[in-house]
Amino acid sequence: MAVRHIREHVTKVIDTTVDLDNALAAILENQRDAAHDAVKTLYMDERAADNMEVTLFEELSKGELDPKQRETLMRLVRRIDDVTEYVEQAGLNLELLMESKKTVPREFWTQYKGLSKRLVEEMKSLRAAMEAFGRDDEDVLKHREEVKRLEQQIDDGYFQLRRKLIRTPADPMAMVVLTDLLGAMENASDNAKDAADMLFILVMANR
């Protein structure tokens, strides 16, 4: 029962990453109203995911699980929910940039959009690993490797874009917010990988 609810939680977390991706896509198309709407939806999905996390912790605390397995599952849920917190931070920074009407080079938005697309893919791979958990260990491990691959791509993109942000002569305040946005996306990706690593621990412990 708990594992099924964790899968549902992951799905809601994916929704937040899709919302962020939609917001960045709208900005690239110069559709600011659509971008604002996507960010608002992100906030609603983040609250829904947070509520699901509370329910999951209550469920896990009552279950007849092995103490170590319970602890790992709770850490897994926490890491998954941490993804939404960082995606929400990204949304807040994105909203701040739109409200300030600071000029941001289009090439930057294109790179942010590339990162958000990979973050969605990473979370979908994590969900696939969760769906395989308890049914097909090899499939869990395969999807965990895909999460790791995508997280590495996001890491690489993070450092490339951070280097550009530091070197750009654009508005300094805009660069500060863009750097915070970038860091939030990278942290979301790191937490998704941590969750996949915990699934790996659970699989190996049951072998």
PDB file of C-alpha atoms in Angstrom:
ATOM      1  CA  MET A   1       0.000   0.000   0.000  1.00  0.00           C
ATOM      2  CA  ALA A   2       2.760   2.464   0.959  1.00  0.00           C
ATOM      3  CA  VAL A   3       4.704   1.777  -2.230  1.00  0.00           C
ATOM      4  CA  ARG A   4       1.606   2.462  -4.340  1.00  0.00           C
ATOM      5  CA  HIS A   5       1.110   5.785  -2.581  1.00  0.00           C
ATOM      6  CA  ILE A   6       4.773   6.666  -3.072  1.00  0.00           C
ATOM      7  CA  ARG A   7       4.268   6.102  -6.801  1.00  0.00           C
ATOM      8  CA  GLU A   8       1.309   8.501  -6.713  1.00  0.00           C
ATOM      9  CA  HIS A   9       3.470  11.009  -4.841  1.00  0.00           C
ATOM     10  CA  VAL A  10       6.168  10.773  -7.519  1.00  0.00           C
ATOM     11  CA  THR A  11       3.538  11.425 -10.185  1.00  0.00           C
ATOM     12  CA  LYS A  12       2.457  14.635  -8.454  1.00  0.00           C
ATOM     13  CA  VAL A  13       6.102  15.693  -8.147  1.00  0.00           C
ATOM     14  CA  ILE A  14       6.488  15.111 -11.886  1.00  0.00           C
ATOM     15  CA  ASP A  15       3.591  17.528 -12.376  1.00  0.00           C
ATOM     16  CA  THR A  16       5.606  20.303 -10.696  1.00  0.00           C
ATOM     17  CA  THR A  17       8.564  19.725 -13.013  1.00  0.00           C
ATOM     18  CA  VAL A  18       6.242  19.767 -16.036  1.00  0.00           C
ATOM     19  CA  ASP A  19       4.772  23.053 -14.786  1.00  0.00           C
ATOM     20  CA  LEU A  20       8.259  24.569 -14.584  1.00  0.00           C
ATOM     21  CA  ASP A  21       9.073  23.275 -18.071  1.00  0.00           C
ATOM     22  CA  ASN A  22       5.825  24.782 -19.392  1.00  0.00           C
ATOM     23  CA  ALA A  23       6.630  28.137 -17.787  1.00  0.00           C
ATOM     24  CA  LEU A  24      10.063  28.237 -19.418  1.00  0.00           C
ATOM     25  CA  ALA A  25       8.588  27.211 -22.768  1.00  0.00           C
ATOM     26  CA  ALA A  26       6.082  30.070 -22.497  1.00  0.00           C
ATOM     27  CA  ILE A  27       8.846  32.561 -21.702  1.00  0.00           C
ATOM     28  CA  LEU A  28      10.741  31.432 -24.805  1.00  0.00           C
ATOM     29  CA  GLU A  29       7.592  32.108 -26.836  1.00  0.00           C
ATOM     30  CA  ASN A  30       7.227  35.507 -25.114  1.00  0.00           C
ATOM     31  CA  GLN A  31       3.899  34.389 -23.622  1.00  0.00           C
ATOM     32  CA  ARG A  32       4.217  35.920 -20.162  1.00  0.00           C
ATOM     33  CA  ASP A  33       0.593  35.313 -19.120  1.00  0.00           C
ATOM     34  CA  ALA A  34       0.952  31.614 -19.917  1.00  0.00           C
ATOM     35  CA  ALA A  35       4.234  31.535 -17.978  1.00  0.00           C
ATOM     36  CA  HIS A  36       2.558  33.120 -14.930  1.00  0.00           C
ATOM     37  CA  ASP A  37      -0.296  30.597 -15.155  1.00  0.00           C
ATOM     38  CA  ALA A  38       2.179  27.704 -15.287  1.00  0.00           C
ATOM     39  CA  VAL A  39       3.979  28.992 -12.193  1.00  0.00           C
ATOM     40  CA  LYS A  40       0.665  29.314 -10.323  1.00  0.00           C
ATOM     41  CA  THR A  41      -0.167  25.720 -11.250  1.00  0.00           C
ATOM     42  CA  LEU A  42       3.290  24.712 -10.017  1.00  0.00           C
ATOM     43  CA  TYR A  43       2.517  26.174  -6.581  1.00  0.00           C
ATOM     44  CA  MET A  44      -0.768  24.255  -6.392  1.00  0.00           C
ATOM     45  CA  ASP A  45       0.890  20.997  -7.413  1.00  0.00           C
ATOM     46  CA  GLU A  46       3.669  21.567  -4.866  1.00  0.00           C
ATOM     47  CA  ARG A  47       1.102  21.955  -2.065  1.00  0.00           C
ATOM     48  CA  ALA A  48      -0.682  18.803  -3.215  1.00  0.00           C
ATOM     49  CA  ALA A  49       2.607  16.879  -3.187  1.00  0.00           C
ATOM     50  CA  ASP A  50       3.397  18.224   0.279  1.00  0.00           C
ATOM     51  CA  ASN A  51       0.024  17.033   1.585  1.00  0.00           C
ATOM     52  CA  MET A  52       0.659  13.602   0.110  1.00  0.00           C
ATOM     53  CA  GLU A  53       4.018  13.486   1.887  1.00  0.00           C
ATOM     54  CA  VAL A  54       2.318  14.048   5.262  1.00  0.00           C
ATOM     55  CA  THR A  55      -0.129  11.222   4.558  1.00  0.00           C
ATOM     56  CA  LEU A  56       2.702   8.921   3.502  1.00  0.00           C
ATOM     57  CA  PHE A  57       4.677   9.519   6.700  1.00  0.00           C
ATOM     58  CA  GLU A  58       1.583   8.704   8.755  1.00  0.00           C
ATOM     59  CA  GLU A  59       1.047   5.524   6.761  1.00  0.00           C
ATOM     60  CA  LEU A  60       4.666   4.420   7.032  1.00  0.00           C
ATOM     61  CA  SER A  61       4.733   5.022  10.791  1.00  0.00           C
ATOM     62  CA  LYS A  62       1.798   2.633  11.280  1.00  0.00           C
ATOM     63  CA  GLY A  63       2.912  -0.127   8.943  1.00  0.00           C
ATOM     64  CA  GLU A  64       4.495  -3.405  10.025  1.00  0.00           C
ATOM     65  CA  LEU A  65       7.746  -2.790   8.230  1.00  0.00           C
ATOM     66  CA  ASP A  66      11.274  -3.728   9.119  1.00  0.00           C
ATOM     67  CA  PRO A  67      12.727  -0.677  10.977  1.00  0.00           C
ATOM     68  CA  LYS A  68      15.575  -0.237   8.476  1.00  0.00           C
ATOM     69  CA  GLN A  69      13.212  -0.543   5.515  1.00  0.00           C
ATOM     70  CA  ARG A  70      10.819   1.943   7.109  1.00  0.00           C
ATOM     71  CA  GLU A  71      13.657   4.419   7.672  1.00  0.00           C
ATOM     72  CA  THR A  72      14.868   4.089   4.069  1.00  0.00           C
ATOM     73  CA  LEU A  73      11.334   4.488   2.697  1.00  0.00           C
ATOM     74  CA  MET A  74      10.812   7.600   4.817  1.00  0.00           C
ATOM     75  CA  ARG A  75      14.079   9.061   3.549  1.00  0.00           C
ATOM     76  CA  LEU A  76      12.981   8.171   0.013  1.00  0.00           C
ATOM     77  CA  VAL A  77       9.695  10.045   0.449  1.00  0.00           C
ATOM     78  CA  ARG A  78      11.548  13.024   1.935  1.00  0.00           C
ATOM     79  CA  ARG A  79      13.968  13.196  -0.997  1.00  0.00           C
ATOM     80  CA  ILE A  80      11.119  12.983  -3.500  1.00  0.00           C
ATOM     81  CA  ASP A  81       9.293  15.801  -1.742  1.00  0.00           C
ATOM     82  CA  ASP A  82      12.503  17.841  -1.607  1.00  0.00           C
ATOM     83  CA  VAL A  83      12.375  17.868  -5.400  1.00  0.00           C
ATOM     84  CA  THR A  84       9.105  19.822  -5.245  1.00  0.00           C
ATOM     85  CA  GLU A  85      10.530  22.295  -2.730  1.00  0.00           C
ATOM     86  CA  TYR A  86      13.423  23.117  -5.030  1.00  0.00           C
ATOM     87  CA  VAL A  87      11.142  23.272  -8.073  1.00  0.00           C
ATOM     88  CA  GLU A  88       8.949  25.701  -6.126  1.00  0.00           C
ATOM     89  CA  GLN A  89      12.058  27.812  -5.409  1.00  0.00           C
ATOM     90  CA  ALA A  90      12.795  27.786  -9.128  1.00  0.00           C
ATOM     91  CA  GLY A  91       9.240  28.951  -9.787  1.00  0.00           C
ATOM     92  CA  LEU A  92       9.560  31.768  -7.261  1.00  0.00           C
ATOM     93  CA  ASN A  93      12.769  32.979  -8.890  1.00  0.00           C
ATOM     94  CA  LEU A  94      11.189  32.734 -12.322  1.00  0.00           C
ATOM     95  CA  GLU A  95       8.196  34.760 -11.138  1.00  0.00           C
ATOM     96  CA  LEU A  96      10.528  37.370  -9.632  1.00  0.00           C
ATOM     97  CA  LEU A  97      12.365  37.750 -12.928  1.00  0.00           C
ATOM     98  CA  MET A  98       9.118  38.186 -14.848  1.00  0.00           C
ATOM     99  CA  GLU A  99       7.799  40.767 -12.385  1.00  0.00           C
ATOM    100  CA  SER A 100      11.051  42.741 -12.461  1.00  0.00           C
ATOM    101  CA  LYS A 101      10.941  42.815 -16.280  1.00  0.00           C
ATOM    102  CA  LYS A 102      14.693  42.381 -16.375  1.00  0.00           C
ATOM    103  CA  THR A 103      16.157  41.611 -19.769  1.00  0.00           C
ATOM    104  CA  VAL A 104      17.537  38.086 -19.987  1.00  0.00           C
ATOM    105  CA  PRO A 105      19.403  36.895 -23.112  1.00  0.00           C
ATOM    106  CA  ARG A 106      17.310  34.375 -25.050  1.00  0.00           C
ATOM    107  CA  GLU A 107      20.208  31.926 -25.163  1.00  0.00           C
ATOM    108  CA  PHE A 108      19.982  31.649 -21.371  1.00  0.00           C
ATOM    109  CA  TRP A 109      16.284  30.809 -21.456  1.00  0.00           C
ATOM    110  CA  THR A 110      16.994  28.186 -24.106  1.00  0.00           C
ATOM    111  CA  GLN A 111      19.529  26.512 -21.823  1.00  0.00           C
ATOM    112  CA  TYR A 112      17.216  26.665 -18.815  1.00  0.00           C
ATOM    113  CA  LYS A 113      14.512  25.040 -20.928  1.00  0.00           C
ATOM    114  CA  GLY A 114      16.936  22.263 -21.852  1.00  0.00           C
ATOM    115  CA  LEU A 115      17.628  21.636 -18.171  1.00  0.00           C
ATOM    116  CA  SER A 116      13.937  21.615 -17.239  1.00  0.00           C
ATOM    117  CA  LYS A 117      13.204  19.098 -19.992  1.00  0.00           C
ATOM    118  CA  ARG A 118      15.887  16.764 -18.627  1.00  0.00           C
ATOM    119  CA  LEU A 119      14.538  17.218 -15.098  1.00  0.00           C
ATOM    120  CA  VAL A 120      11.111  16.040 -16.274  1.00  0.00           C
ATOM    121  CA  GLU A 121      12.751  13.031 -17.943  1.00  0.00           C
ATOM    122  CA  GLU A 122      14.746  12.277 -14.798  1.00  0.00           C
ATOM    123  CA  MET A 123      11.622  12.290 -12.633  1.00  0.00           C
ATOM    124  CA  LYS A 124       9.786  10.070 -15.114  1.00  0.00           C
ATOM    125  CA  SER A 125      12.667   7.600 -14.949  1.00  0.00           C
ATOM    126  CA  LEU A 126      12.427   7.679 -11.145  1.00  0.00           C
ATOM    127  CA  ARG A 127       8.716   6.919 -11.388  1.00  0.00           C
ATOM    128  CA  ALA A 128       9.459   4.010 -13.739  1.00  0.00           C
ATOM    129  CA  ALA A 129      11.920   2.667 -11.157  1.00  0.00           C
ATOM    130  CA  MET A 130       9.247   3.006  -8.450  1.00  0.00           C
ATOM    131  CA  GLU A 131       6.706   1.207 -10.635  1.00  0.00           C
ATOM    132  CA  ALA A 132       9.136  -1.682 -11.074  1.00  0.00           C
ATOM    133  CA  PHE A 133       9.995  -1.831  -7.357  1.00  0.00           C
ATOM    134  CA  GLY A 134       8.806  -5.095  -5.821  1.00  0.00           C
ATOM    135  CA  ARG A 135       8.159  -6.639  -9.244  1.00  0.00           C
ATOM    136  CA  ASP A 136      11.349  -6.517 -11.298  1.00  0.00           C
ATOM    137  CA  ASP A 137      14.649  -5.707  -9.600  1.00  0.00           C
ATOM    138  CA  GLU A 138      16.573  -5.521 -12.870  1.00  0.00           C
ATOM    139  CA  ASP A 139      14.104  -2.994 -14.222  1.00  0.00           C
ATOM    140  CA  VAL A 140      14.545  -0.881 -11.086  1.00  0.00           C
ATOM    141  CA  LEU A 141      18.302  -0.915 -11.584  1.00  0.00           C
ATOM    142  CA  LYS A 142      17.966  -0.049 -15.279  1.00  0.00           C
ATOM    143  CA  HIS A 143      15.824   2.997 -14.573  1.00  0.00           C
ATOM    144  CA  ARG A 144      18.102   4.026 -11.721  1.00  0.00           C
ATOM    145  CA  GLU A 145      20.976   4.143 -14.204  1.00  0.00           C
ATOM    146  CA  GLU A 146      18.856   6.362 -16.455  1.00  0.00           C
ATOM    147  CA  VAL A 147      18.213   8.713 -13.528  1.00  0.00           C
ATOM    148  CA  LYS A 148      21.967   8.880 -12.900  1.00  0.00           C
ATOM    149  CA  ARG A 149      22.677   9.582 -16.575  1.00  0.00           C
ATOM    150  CA  LEU A 150      20.169  12.439 -16.711  1.00  0.00           C
ATOM    151  CA  GLU A 151      21.383  13.873 -13.404  1.00  0.00           C
ATOM    152  CA  GLN A 152      24.912  13.953 -14.820  1.00  0.00           C
ATOM    153  CA  GLN A 153      23.676  15.785 -17.915  1.00  0.00           C
ATOM    154  CA  ILE A 154      21.953  18.351 -15.703  1.00  0.00           C
ATOM    155  CA  ASP A 155      25.135  18.723 -13.656  1.00  0.00           C
ATOM    156  CA  ASP A 156      27.130  19.347 -16.821  1.00  0.00           C
ATOM    157  CA  GLY A 157      24.571  21.876 -18.043  1.00  0.00           C
ATOM    158  CA  TYR A 158      24.565  23.542 -14.631  1.00  0.00           C
ATOM    159  CA  PHE A 159      28.298  24.235 -14.713  1.00  0.00           C
ATOM    160  CA  GLN A 160      28.243  25.403 -18.324  1.00  0.00           C
ATOM    161  CA  LEU A 161      25.417  27.847 -17.672  1.00  0.00           C
ATOM    162  CA  ARG A 162      26.859  29.016 -14.361  1.00  0.00           C
ATOM    163  CA  ARG A 163      30.098  29.874 -16.149  1.00  0.00           C
ATOM    164  CA  LYS A 164      28.149  31.949 -18.684  1.00  0.00           C
ATOM    165  CA  LEU A 165      26.190  33.736 -15.964  1.00  0.00           C
ATOM    166  CA  ILE A 166      29.373  34.770 -14.182  1.00  0.00           C
ATOM    167  CA  ARG A 167      30.903  36.114 -17.381  1.00  0.00           C
ATOM    168  CA  THR A 168      27.893  37.959 -18.783  1.00  0.00           C
ATOM    169  CA  PRO A 169      27.782  41.768 -18.667  1.00  0.00           C
ATOM    170  CA  ALA A 170      23.971  41.709 -18.288  1.00  0.00           C
ATOM    171  CA  ASP A 171      22.040  43.204 -15.344  1.00  0.00           C
ATOM    172  CA  PRO A 172      23.804  42.044 -12.112  1.00  0.00           C
ATOM    173  CA  MET A 173      20.558  41.628 -10.130  1.00  0.00           C
ATOM    174  CA  ALA A 174      19.049  39.543 -12.900  1.00  0.00           C
ATOM    175  CA  MET A 175      22.154  37.360 -12.859  1.00  0.00           C
ATOM    176  CA  VAL A 176      21.793  36.805  -9.096  1.00  0.00           C
ATOM    177  CA  VAL A 177      18.202  35.577  -9.506  1.00  0.00           C
ATOM    178  CA  LEU A 178      19.130  33.486 -12.542  1.00  0.00           C
ATOM    179  CA  THR A 179      21.905  31.863 -10.504  1.00  0.00           C
ATOM    180  CA  ASP A 180      19.428  31.044  -7.728  1.00  0.00           C
ATOM    181  CA  LEU A 181      17.039  29.599 -10.300  1.00  0.00           C
ATOM    182  CA  LEU A 182      19.817  27.461 -11.721  1.00  0.00           C
ATOM    183  CA  GLY A 183      20.859  26.224  -8.282  1.00  0.00           C
ATOM    184  CA  ALA A 184      17.288  25.263  -7.411  1.00  0.00           C
ATOM    185  CA  MET A 185      16.972  23.168 -10.568  1.00  0.00           C
ATOM    186  CA  GLU A 186      20.296  21.454  -9.920  1.00  0.00           C
ATOM    187  CA  ASN A 187      19.287  20.665  -6.323  1.00  0.00           C
ATOM    188  CA  ALA A 188      15.984  19.199  -7.532  1.00  0.00           C
ATOM    189  CA  SER A 189      17.923  16.925  -9.867  1.00  0.00           C
ATOM    190  CA  ASP A 190      20.318  15.873  -7.087  1.00  0.00           C
ATOM    191  CA  ASN A 191      17.423  14.881  -4.828  1.00  0.00           C
ATOM    192  CA  ALA A 192      15.820  12.819  -7.586  1.00  0.00           C
ATOM    193  CA  LYS A 193      19.101  10.922  -7.936  1.00  0.00           C
ATOM    194  CA  ASP A 194      19.305  10.448  -4.150  1.00  0.00           C
ATOM    195  CA  ALA A 195      15.803   8.933  -4.211  1.00  0.00           C
ATOM    196  CA  ALA A 196      16.867   6.537  -6.973  1.00  0.00           C
ATOM    197  CA  ASP A 197      19.926   5.574  -4.921  1.00  0.00           C
ATOM    198  CA  MET A 198      17.661   4.705  -1.982  1.00  0.00           C
ATOM    199  CA  LEU A 199      15.623   2.437  -4.227  1.00  0.00           C
ATOM    200  CA  PHE A 200      18.887   0.766  -5.191  1.00  0.00           C
ATOM    201  CA  ILE A 201      19.668   0.209  -1.474  1.00  0.00           C
ATOM    202  CA  LEU A 202      16.233  -1.341  -0.912  1.00  0.00           C
ATOM    203  CA  VAL A 203      16.604  -3.645  -3.905  1.00  0.00           C
ATOM    204  CA  MET A 204      20.069  -4.831  -2.920  1.00  0.00           C
ATOM    205  CA  ALA A 205      19.011  -5.370   0.706  1.00  0.00           C
ATOM    206  CA  ASN A 206      16.242  -7.733  -0.404  1.00  0.00           C
ATOM    207  CA  ARG A 207      18.494  -9.908  -2.549  1.00  0.00           C
TER     208      ARG A 207
END
